[in-house]
XYZ file of C-alpha atoms in Angstrom:
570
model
C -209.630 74.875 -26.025
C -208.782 71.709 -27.618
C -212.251 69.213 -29.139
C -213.079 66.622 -30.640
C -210.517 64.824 -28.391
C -211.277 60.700 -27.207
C -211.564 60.534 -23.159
C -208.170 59.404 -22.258
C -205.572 58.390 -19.095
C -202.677 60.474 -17.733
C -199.961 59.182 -15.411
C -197.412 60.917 -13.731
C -195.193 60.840 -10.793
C -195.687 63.746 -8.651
C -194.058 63.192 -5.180
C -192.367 60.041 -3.316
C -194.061 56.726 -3.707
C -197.134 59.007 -5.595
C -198.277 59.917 -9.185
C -201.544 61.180 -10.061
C -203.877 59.276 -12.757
C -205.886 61.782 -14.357
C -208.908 60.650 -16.216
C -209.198 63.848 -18.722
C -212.285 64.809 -21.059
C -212.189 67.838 -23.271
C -215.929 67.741 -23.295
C -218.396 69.095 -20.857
C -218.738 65.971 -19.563
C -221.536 66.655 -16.988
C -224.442 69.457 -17.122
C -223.534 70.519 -13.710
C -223.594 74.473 -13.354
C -220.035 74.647 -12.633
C -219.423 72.524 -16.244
C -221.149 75.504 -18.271
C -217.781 76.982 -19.406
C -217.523 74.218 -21.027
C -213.095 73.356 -20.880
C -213.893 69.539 -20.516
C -212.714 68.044 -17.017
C -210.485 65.987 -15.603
C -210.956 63.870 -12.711
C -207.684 63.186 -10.876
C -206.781 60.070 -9.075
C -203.738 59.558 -6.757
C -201.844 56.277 -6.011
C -199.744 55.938 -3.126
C -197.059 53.337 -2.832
C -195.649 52.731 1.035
C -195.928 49.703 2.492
C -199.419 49.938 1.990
C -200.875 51.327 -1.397
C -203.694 53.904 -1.278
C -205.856 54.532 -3.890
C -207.200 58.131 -3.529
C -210.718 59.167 -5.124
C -211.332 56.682 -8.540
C -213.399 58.595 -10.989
C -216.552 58.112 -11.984
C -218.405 55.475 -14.503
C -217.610 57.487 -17.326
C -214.033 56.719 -16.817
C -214.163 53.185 -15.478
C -213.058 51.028 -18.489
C -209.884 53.302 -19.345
C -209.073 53.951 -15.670
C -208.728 50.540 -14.955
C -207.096 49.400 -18.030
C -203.940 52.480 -17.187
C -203.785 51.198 -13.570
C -203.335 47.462 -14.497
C -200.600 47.990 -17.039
C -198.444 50.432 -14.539
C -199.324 48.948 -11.540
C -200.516 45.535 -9.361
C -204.151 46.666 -8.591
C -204.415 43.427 -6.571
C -202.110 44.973 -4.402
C -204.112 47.944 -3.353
C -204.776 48.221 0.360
C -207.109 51.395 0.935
C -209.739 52.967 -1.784
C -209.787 56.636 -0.023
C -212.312 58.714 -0.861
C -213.054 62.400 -0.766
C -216.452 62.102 -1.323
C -218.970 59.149 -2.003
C -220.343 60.371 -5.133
C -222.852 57.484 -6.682
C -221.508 57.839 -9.845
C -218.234 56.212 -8.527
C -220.062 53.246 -7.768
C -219.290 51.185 -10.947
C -215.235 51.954 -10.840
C -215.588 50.947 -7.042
C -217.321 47.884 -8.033
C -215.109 46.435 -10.673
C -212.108 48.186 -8.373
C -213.490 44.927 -5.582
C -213.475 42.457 -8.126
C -210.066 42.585 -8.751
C -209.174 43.051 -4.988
C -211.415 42.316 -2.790
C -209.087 42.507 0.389
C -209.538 46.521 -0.437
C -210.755 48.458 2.632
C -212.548 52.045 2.357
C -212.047 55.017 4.161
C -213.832 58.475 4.173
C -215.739 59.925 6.603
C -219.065 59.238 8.635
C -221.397 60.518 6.561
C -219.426 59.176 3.306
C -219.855 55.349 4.908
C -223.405 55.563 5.045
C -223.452 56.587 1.030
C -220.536 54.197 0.194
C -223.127 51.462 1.960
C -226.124 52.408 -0.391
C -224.268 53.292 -3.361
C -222.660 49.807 -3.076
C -225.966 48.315 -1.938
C -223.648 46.344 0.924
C -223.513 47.224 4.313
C -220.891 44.571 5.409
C -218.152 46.553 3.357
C -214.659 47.477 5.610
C -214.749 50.616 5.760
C -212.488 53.002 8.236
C -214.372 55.937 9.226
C -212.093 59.314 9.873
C -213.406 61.646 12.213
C -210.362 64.052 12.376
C -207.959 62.147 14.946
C -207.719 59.135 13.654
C -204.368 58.887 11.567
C -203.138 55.468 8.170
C -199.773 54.663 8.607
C -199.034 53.449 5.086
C -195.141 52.508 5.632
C -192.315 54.412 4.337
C -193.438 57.503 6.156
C -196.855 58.309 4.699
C -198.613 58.473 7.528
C -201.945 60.310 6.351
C -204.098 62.477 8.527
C -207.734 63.667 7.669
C -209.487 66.710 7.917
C -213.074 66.609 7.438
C -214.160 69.247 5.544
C -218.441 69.555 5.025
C -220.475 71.503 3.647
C -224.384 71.547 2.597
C -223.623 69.985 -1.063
C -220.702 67.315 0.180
C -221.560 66.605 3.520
C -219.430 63.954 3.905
C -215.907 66.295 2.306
C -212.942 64.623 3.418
C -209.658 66.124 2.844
C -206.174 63.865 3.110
C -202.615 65.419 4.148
C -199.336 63.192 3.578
C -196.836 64.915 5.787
C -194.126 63.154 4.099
C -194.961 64.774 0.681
C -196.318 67.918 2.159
C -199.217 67.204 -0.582
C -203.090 67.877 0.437
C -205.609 65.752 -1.086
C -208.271 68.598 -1.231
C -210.719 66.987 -3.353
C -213.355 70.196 -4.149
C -211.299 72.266 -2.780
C -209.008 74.699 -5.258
C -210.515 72.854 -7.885
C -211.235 73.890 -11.723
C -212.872 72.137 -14.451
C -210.376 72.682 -17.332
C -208.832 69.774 -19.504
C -205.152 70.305 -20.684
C -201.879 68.248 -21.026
C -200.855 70.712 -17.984
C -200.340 68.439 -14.586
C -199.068 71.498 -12.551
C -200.151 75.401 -12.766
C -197.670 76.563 -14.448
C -198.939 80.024 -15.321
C -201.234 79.668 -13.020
C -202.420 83.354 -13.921
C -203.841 82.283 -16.914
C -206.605 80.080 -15.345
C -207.720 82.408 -12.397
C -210.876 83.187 -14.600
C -211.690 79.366 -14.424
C -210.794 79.028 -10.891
C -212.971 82.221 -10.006
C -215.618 80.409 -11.922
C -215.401 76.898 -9.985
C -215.495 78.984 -6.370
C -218.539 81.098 -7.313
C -220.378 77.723 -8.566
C -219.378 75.095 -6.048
C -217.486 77.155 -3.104
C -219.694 80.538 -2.972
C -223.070 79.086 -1.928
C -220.990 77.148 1.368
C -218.869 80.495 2.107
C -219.486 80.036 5.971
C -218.345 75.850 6.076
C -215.910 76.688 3.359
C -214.280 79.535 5.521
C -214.054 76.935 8.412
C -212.321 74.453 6.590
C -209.451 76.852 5.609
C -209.341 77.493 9.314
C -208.949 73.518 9.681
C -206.062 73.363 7.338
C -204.432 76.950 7.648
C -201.691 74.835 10.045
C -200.450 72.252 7.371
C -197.088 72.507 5.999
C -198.297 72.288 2.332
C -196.490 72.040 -0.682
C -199.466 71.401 -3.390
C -202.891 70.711 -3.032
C -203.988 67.556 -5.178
C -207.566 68.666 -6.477
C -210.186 66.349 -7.431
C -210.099 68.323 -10.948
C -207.990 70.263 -13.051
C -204.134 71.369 -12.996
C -202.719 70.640 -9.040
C -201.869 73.551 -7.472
C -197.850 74.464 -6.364
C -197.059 77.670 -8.109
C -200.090 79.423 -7.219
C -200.847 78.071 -3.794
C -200.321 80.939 -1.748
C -202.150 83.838 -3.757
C -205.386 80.759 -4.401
C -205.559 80.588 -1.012
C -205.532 84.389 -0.231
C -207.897 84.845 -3.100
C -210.023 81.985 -1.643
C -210.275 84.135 1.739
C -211.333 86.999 0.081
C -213.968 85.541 -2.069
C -215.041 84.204 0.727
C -214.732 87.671 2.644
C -216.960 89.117 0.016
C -220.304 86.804 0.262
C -219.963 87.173 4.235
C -219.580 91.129 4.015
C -223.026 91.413 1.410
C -225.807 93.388 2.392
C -228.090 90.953 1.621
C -228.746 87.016 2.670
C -230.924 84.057 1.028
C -231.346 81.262 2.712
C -231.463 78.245 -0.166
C -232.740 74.969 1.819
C -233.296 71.729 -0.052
C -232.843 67.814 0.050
C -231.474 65.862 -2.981
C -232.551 61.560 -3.748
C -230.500 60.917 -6.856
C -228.837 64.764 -7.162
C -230.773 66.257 -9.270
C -232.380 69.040 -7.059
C -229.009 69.437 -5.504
C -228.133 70.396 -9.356
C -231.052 72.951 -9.477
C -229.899 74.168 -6.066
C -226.640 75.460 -7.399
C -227.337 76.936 -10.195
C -229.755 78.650 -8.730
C -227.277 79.610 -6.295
C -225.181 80.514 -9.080
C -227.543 83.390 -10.063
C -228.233 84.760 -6.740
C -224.524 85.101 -5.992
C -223.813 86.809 -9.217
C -225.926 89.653 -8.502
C -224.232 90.281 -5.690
C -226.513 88.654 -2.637
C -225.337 86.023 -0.429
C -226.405 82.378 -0.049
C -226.084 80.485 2.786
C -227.033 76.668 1.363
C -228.661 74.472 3.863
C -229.137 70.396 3.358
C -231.753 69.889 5.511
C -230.910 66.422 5.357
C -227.492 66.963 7.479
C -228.602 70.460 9.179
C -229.913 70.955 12.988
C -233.407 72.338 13.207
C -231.709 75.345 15.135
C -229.256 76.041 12.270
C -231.859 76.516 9.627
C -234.516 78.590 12.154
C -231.196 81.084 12.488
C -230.300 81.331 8.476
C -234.091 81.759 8.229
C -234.528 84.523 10.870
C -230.773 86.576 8.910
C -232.230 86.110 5.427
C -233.789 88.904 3.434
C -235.455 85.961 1.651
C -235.814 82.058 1.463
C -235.767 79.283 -1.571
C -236.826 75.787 -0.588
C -236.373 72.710 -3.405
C -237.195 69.403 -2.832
C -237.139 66.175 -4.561
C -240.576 63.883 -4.613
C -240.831 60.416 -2.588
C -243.936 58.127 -3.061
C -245.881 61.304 -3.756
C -244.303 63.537 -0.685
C -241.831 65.382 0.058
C -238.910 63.943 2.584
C -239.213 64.238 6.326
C -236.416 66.816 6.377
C -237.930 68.995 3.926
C -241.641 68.987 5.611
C -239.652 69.940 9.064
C -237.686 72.559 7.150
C -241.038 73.668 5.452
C -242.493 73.604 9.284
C -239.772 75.921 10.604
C -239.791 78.347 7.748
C -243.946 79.060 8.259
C -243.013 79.493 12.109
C -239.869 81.877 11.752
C -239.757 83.998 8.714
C -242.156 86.935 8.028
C -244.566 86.691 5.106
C -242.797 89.711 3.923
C -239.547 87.887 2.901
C -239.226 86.706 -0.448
C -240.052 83.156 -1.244
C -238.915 80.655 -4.219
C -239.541 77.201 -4.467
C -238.361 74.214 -6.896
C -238.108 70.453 -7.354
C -237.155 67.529 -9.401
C -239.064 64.166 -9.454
C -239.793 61.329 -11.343
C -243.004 60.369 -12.176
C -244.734 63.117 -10.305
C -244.022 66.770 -8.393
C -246.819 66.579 -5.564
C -243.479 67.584 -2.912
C -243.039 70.483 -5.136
C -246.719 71.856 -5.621
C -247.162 71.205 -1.796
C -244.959 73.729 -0.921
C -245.476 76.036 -3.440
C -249.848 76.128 -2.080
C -248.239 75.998 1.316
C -246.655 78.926 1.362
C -249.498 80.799 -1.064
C -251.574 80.133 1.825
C -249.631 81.997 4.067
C -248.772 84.932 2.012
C -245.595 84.927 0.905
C -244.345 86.549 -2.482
C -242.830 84.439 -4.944
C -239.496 85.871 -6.648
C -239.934 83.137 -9.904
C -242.072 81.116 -10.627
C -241.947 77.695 -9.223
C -239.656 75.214 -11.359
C -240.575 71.872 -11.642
C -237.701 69.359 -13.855
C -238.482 65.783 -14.880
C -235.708 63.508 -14.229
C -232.137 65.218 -15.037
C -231.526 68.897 -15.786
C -229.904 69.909 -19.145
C -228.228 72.924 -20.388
C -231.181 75.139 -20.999
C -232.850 74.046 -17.083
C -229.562 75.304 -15.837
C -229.866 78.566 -17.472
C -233.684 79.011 -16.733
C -232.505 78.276 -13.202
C -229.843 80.821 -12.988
C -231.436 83.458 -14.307
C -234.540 82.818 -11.606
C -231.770 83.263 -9.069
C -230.526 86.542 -10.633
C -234.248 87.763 -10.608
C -234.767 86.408 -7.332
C -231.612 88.361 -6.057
C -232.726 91.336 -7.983
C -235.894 91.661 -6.114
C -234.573 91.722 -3.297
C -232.116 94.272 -3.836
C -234.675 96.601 -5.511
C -236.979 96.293 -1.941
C -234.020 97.309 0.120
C -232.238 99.746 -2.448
C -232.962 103.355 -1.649
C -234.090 104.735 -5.276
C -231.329 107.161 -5.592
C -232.835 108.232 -8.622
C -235.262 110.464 -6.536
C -232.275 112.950 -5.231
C -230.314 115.316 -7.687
C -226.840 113.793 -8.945
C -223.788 114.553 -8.020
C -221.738 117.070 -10.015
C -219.063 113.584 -10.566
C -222.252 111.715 -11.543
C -223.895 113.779 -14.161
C -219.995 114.133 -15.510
C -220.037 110.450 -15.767
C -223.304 110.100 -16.827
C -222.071 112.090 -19.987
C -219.526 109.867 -21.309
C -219.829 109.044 -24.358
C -220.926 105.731 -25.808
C -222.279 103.325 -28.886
C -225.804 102.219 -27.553
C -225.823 98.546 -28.794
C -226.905 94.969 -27.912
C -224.603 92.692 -27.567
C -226.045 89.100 -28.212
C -224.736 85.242 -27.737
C -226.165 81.943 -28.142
C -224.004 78.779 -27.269
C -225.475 75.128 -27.346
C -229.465 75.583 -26.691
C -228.532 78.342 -24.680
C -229.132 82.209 -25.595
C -228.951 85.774 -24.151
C -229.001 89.633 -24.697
C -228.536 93.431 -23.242
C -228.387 96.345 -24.295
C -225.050 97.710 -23.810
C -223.288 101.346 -24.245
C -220.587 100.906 -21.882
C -218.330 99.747 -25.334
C -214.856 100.838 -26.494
C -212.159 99.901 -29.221
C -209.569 98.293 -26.984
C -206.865 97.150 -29.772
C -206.072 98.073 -34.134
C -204.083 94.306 -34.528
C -205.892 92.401 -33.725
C -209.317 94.689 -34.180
C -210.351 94.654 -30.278
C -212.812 96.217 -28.215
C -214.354 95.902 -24.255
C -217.671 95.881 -23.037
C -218.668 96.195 -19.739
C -221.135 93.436 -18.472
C -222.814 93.957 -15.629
C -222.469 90.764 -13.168
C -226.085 90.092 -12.783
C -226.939 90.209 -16.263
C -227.954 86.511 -17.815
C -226.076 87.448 -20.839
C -222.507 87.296 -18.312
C -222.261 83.199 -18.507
C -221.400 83.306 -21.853
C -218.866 86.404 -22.057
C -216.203 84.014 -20.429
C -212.413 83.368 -22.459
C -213.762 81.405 -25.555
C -217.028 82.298 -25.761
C -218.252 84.116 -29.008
C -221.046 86.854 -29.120
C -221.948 89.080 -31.828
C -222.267 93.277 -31.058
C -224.986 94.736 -32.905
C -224.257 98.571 -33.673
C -227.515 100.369 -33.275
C -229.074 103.193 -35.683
C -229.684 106.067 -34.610
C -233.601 106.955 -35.613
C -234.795 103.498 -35.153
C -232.895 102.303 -32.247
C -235.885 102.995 -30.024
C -238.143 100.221 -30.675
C -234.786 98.076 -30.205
C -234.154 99.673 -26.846
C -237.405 99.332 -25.466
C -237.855 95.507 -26.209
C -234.228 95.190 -25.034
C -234.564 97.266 -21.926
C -237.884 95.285 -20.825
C -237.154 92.752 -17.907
C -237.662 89.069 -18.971
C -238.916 86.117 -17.245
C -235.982 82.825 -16.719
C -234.935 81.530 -19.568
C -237.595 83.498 -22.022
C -236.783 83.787 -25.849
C -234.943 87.547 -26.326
C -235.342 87.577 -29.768
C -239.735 86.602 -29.740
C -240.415 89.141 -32.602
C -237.219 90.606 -33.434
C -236.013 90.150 -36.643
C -232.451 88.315 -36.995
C -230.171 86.008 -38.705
C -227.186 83.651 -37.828
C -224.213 84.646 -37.588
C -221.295 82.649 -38.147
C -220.345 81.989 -34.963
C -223.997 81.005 -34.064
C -225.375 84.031 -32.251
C -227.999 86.169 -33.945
C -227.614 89.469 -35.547
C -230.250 91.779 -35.316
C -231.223 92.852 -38.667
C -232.318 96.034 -37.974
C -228.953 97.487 -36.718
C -227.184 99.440 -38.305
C -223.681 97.040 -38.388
C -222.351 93.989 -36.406
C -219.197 92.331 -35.029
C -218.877 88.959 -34.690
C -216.528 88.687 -31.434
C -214.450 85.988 -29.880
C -213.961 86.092 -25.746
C -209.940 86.762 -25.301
C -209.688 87.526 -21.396
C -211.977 89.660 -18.912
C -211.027 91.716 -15.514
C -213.298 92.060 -12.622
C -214.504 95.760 -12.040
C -216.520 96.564 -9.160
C -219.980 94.644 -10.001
C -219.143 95.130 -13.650
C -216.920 92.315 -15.879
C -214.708 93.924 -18.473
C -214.995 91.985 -21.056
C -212.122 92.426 -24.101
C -213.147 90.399 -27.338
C -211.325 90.355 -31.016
C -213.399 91.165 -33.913
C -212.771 87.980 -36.348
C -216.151 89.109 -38.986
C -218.229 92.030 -39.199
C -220.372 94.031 -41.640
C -222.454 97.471 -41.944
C -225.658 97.032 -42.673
C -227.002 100.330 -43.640
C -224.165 102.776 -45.244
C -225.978 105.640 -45.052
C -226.812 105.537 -41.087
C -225.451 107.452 -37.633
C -224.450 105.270 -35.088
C -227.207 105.760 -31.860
C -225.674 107.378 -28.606
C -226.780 106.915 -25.265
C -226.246 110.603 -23.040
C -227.121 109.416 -19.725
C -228.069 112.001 -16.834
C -225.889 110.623 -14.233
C -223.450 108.138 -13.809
C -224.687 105.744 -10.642
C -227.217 103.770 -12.493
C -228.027 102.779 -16.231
C-alpha cells in the first residue's frame, strides 16, 4: 500500500465523449466501517460530453479545491448542463456549492428521495432539479441517452444508478464498489482485489442483502460493458464473476439460520455509522441482518422483519431531548410484535445529550427483554476505537443468539471422524495485533509453517473472532509461541469471553513489538508477521503471513500442544 501520498486528481478517458475524474487518497480518509482496511479511497467522478455535458457524482468537501481546479484546466465547467447524482450525501454539499457558482444554469437530477436531501443539504428549495423515478429517460445528444434505475436500500435510500446505452457503461455508484487507492483505473487483475471487494459487500452491501438482491434483478437486463463505481478500480475484466459472486454473497445472508432485525434513524449520519458496524459484526459471525431506516420503511415492513428475527437492535439519534417520530413508532411496533424472549440491543449518537437513547434502553427493561451488549451511547462522531467497540457488540450480539438456538453437541459422543480430527496436532498460541488505537487477541492452535523462502506460516481465524479485522493483506500481528508448563494461566485469561472493545492484555505482561502489536512476555518465542493473502474456509479465514522478525524467549522450553477430543468445536 502506498503512504504518505498528497490527495490528488486523476483524469482519463474511458468511453466516447466520457473520462472519469478520480479524486484519490491513500489515507483512510473517513472512519466509516467499511474504511477500516485502511487502502485510502478514491472517489470517482464521470464527465460526459454530448450535446449536453453531465457531470456524474462530484466528491465530497475533502476533495473540492483540487477537483475543481482538474476540471477547469481540462474542461469548460461553465458549460456543464446536469450535476447527476447517485446519492445526496451532505458532505457533497460544498463541491455542489462552488460547482453553482461557476454555473449556475446547472440542473440536478437523482431520485425522489435524493431531491428532498439535495434541498436541505443545499438549504434551497427552489433548486432545478429532475427527479428519476425509473421511466423517465436525458437525452444528452450524440447518442447518450441515459436511463435510471433506482436502486434503495435502508442506508442510501435515495441509490440511483445511471446506464449510457451508447457506452454500455453503468454508473453504479455503491454498487461493486471497493475502497482501495492505486494508479489502477481498470481491474486489471482483478483477482488480486477480491479480498477488498469481499470486504466492501460484507460492510456496505451485506446488511441490505434483500434490496441489494432486487436491484441486481433491476439491472440483470442491461447490456453492460463496465460498471463505473463511486470508488475504487471500474470494473470490465471482472464483471461477470463480481456479479456472480455478488449473487452468492447475497445467497448466503438470505440462506442463514438466523435473522436480526437492526432498525434505526440517522440526523447528521452518525448512528447510521454505528448501525453498520454493528452490522458488520453480526454478519461476520455468520447471522443475518436485515437493516431497516425507519425513516423510509412502512410500519408493515418493520412489524414483518420484527416477527422473522431471532432478535432486534434499535439506534437512534437524539432531537430536542427525544427521539424522532419514526423511531418512537418503530419502538411502538417492536413492544407490540416481538416476544420478550428475543434478544434486544440498543444504541445512539447525540449531541449534547442521549435522553432518545436511555428512553429506549428503560423502555424495553420494562418489558423484559434481554440485552445482548450493553447499550452504546457516542458523542458527536465515531472514531476508530467506537467502530471496533461496536463491531465486536455485534459479534457478541450474534453469538448469543447462536448459542440459544445451537444444540450443545458437546453433550453426545463424537464421531469416530471427529475425535480423529480433534487429534491433529497443533502449537497452542495467541496470536495478537494492534493497529492505530485499535487492538485484539485469541488463542489459536489451528497454526502451520506454510513456506521456507520467505519463512511463512497460516492460521486459521475463525470469522467471528474480533481479532479477524485486522488479519486482512497488510495487516501485521505478532504469534506468540506458548510454553508448555505455564501456558495455562495464558489460556485461561485468553479463553475467557470479553466485553466490546475491553483491554486483552489488563494484567498480562507484554512489550512492543516492532511492528506495534504486543508480545506476551511470558511465551516461550514470537513471530512478528506481515498479512500476505487469506482464503475463505467454511466459517474459518486462512490466513498466510511471512515471518519478517522473531525471537525465542526461553531456550530451554517445550512448545505447549493443544490434543483436542473432537474435531466440531474448539
Amino acid at each position: 500500500m502506498q503512504v504518505n501520498k498528497p490527495r490528488d486528481i486523476q483524469v482519463m478517458p474511458i468511453g466516447t465523449d466520457t473520462t472519469i475524474v478520480r479524486s484519490r487518497s491513500w489515507s483512510r480518509l473517513r472512519f466509516e466501517i467499511e474504511y477500516a482496511l485502511a487502502k485510502g479511497t478514491t472517489a470517482n467522478s464521470y464527465l460526459i460530453q454530448g450535446d449536453k455535458v453531465a457531470l456524474i457524482d462530484p466528491p465530497g468537501e475533502t476533495f473540492t479545491q483540487i477537483y475543481l481546479e482538474a476540471l477547469q484546466q481540462r474542461f469548460d465547467v461553465k458549460a456543464i448542463d446536469y450535476v447527476i447524482l447517485g446519492h445526496v450525501n451532505p458532505n457533497r454539499a460544498a463541491t455542489l456549492k462552488a460547482l453553482l457558482e461557476i454555473a449556475p444554469q446547472i440542473t440536478f437530477v437523482c431520485s425522489n428521495p435524493g431531491a428532498i436531501n439535495l434541498r436541505g443539504a443545499l438549504e434551497n428549495q427552489d433548486l432545478p432539479i429532475l427527479v428519476m423515478r425509473g421511466d423517465e429517460t436525458l437525452d444528452l445528444g450524440k447518442g447518450h441517452h441515459l436511463q435510471f434505475i433506482p436502486t434503495p436500500n435502508p442506508r442510501y435510500a435515495d441509490a440511483l444508478c445511471t446506464y449510457d446505452p451508447q457506452t454500455e457503461i453503468l454508473y453504479s455508484d455503491k454498487l461493486f464498489a471497493a475502497h482501495i487507492c492505486g494508479d489502477q483505473v481498470f481491474d486489471e487483475g482483478w483477482q488480486s482485489i477480491n479480498e477488498d471487494r469481499r470486504y466492501y459487500f460484507d460492510c456496505v452491501i451485506a446488511p441490505h442483502a434483500k434490496q441489494v438482491d432486487t436491484a441486481l434483478d433491476k439491472l440483470a437486463d442491461l447490456p453492460v460493458r463496465m460498471y463505473a463505481t463511486g470508488h475504487g478500480p471500474i470494473v470490465r475484466y471482472g464483471l461477470i464473476e463480481l456479479t456472480h459472486a455478488y449473487r452468492e454473497w447475497i445467497q448466503q445472508q438470505a440462506s442463514a439460520d438466523l435473522t436480526v432485525a437492526l432498525i434505526y434513524a440517522s440526523a447528521y449520519g452518525n448512528t447510521a455509522t454505528l448501525a453498520q458496524a454493528i452490522a458488520r459484526g453480526i454478519t461476520k459471525a455468520g447471522v443475518a441482518v436485515e437493516s431497516i431506516n425507519c425513516e423510509f420503511t412502512e410500519p408493515e415492513e418493520i412489524r414483518a422483519a420484527v416477527e422473522k428475527s431471532a432478535g432486534f437492535v434499535i439506534g437512534s439519534p437524539t432531537l430536542g431531548g427525544h427521539a424522532p417520530t419514526p423511531v418512537q413508532t418503530a419502538l411502538g411496533i417492536v413492544l407490540s410484535t416481538a416476544t420478550n424472549n428475543k434478544l434486544a440491543g440498543v444504541f445512539g449518537s447525540f449531541g449534547w445529550s442521549g435522553e432518545a437513547v436511555d428512553l429506549i434502553e428503560s423502555r424495553l427493561k420494562d418489558a423484559g427483554y434481554r440485552f445482548g451488549f450493553d447499550t452504546i451511547r457516542v458523542k458527536f462522531k465515531p472514531n476508530e476505537a467506537t467502530l471496533q467497540l461496536c463491531e465486536e457488540a455485534g459479534t457478541d450480539f450474534a453469538q448469543a443468539l447462536k448459542k440459544a438456538k445451537k444444540v450443545r453437541t458437546t453433550s453426545q459422543p463424537a464421531t469416530n471422524v471427529e475425535q480423529a480430527v480433534g487429534r491433529i496436532v497443533g502449537s497452542l498460541c495467541v496470536v495478537t495485533a494492534k493497529q492505530g488505537e485499535v487492538s485484539s487477541a485469541m488463542l489459536a492452535s489451528w497454526v502451520a509453517q506454510a513456506s521456507f523462502n520467505p519463512p511463512g506460516l497460516t492460521i486459521a481465524v475463525a470469522k467471528d473472532r474480533a481479532v479477524e479485522s485486522l488479519t486482512h493483506s497488510g495487516n501485521q500481528f505478532v504469534l506468540n509461541v506458548l510454553k508448555e508448563g505455564n501456558h495455562l494461566g495464558l489460556m485461561k485469561h485468553f479463553l475467557k469471553p470479553f466485553g466490546p472493545a475491553q483491554d486483552r492484555f489488563a494484567d498480562v505482561a507484554t512489550e512492543e513489538a516492532v511492528n506495534g502489536s504486543p508480545i506476551l512476555k511470558d511465551a516461550l518465542a514470537y513471530l512478528e508477521c506481515s498479512v500476505q493473502n487469506r482464503m475463505e474456509s467454511g466459517d474459518h479465514w486462512l490466513v498466510y503471513a511471512t515471518v519478517d522478525n522473531g525471537r525465542v524467549l526461553n531456550q530451554d522450553g517445550v512448545t505447549a500442544v493443544h490434543h483436542r477430543k473432537s474435531g466440531n468445536h474448539y
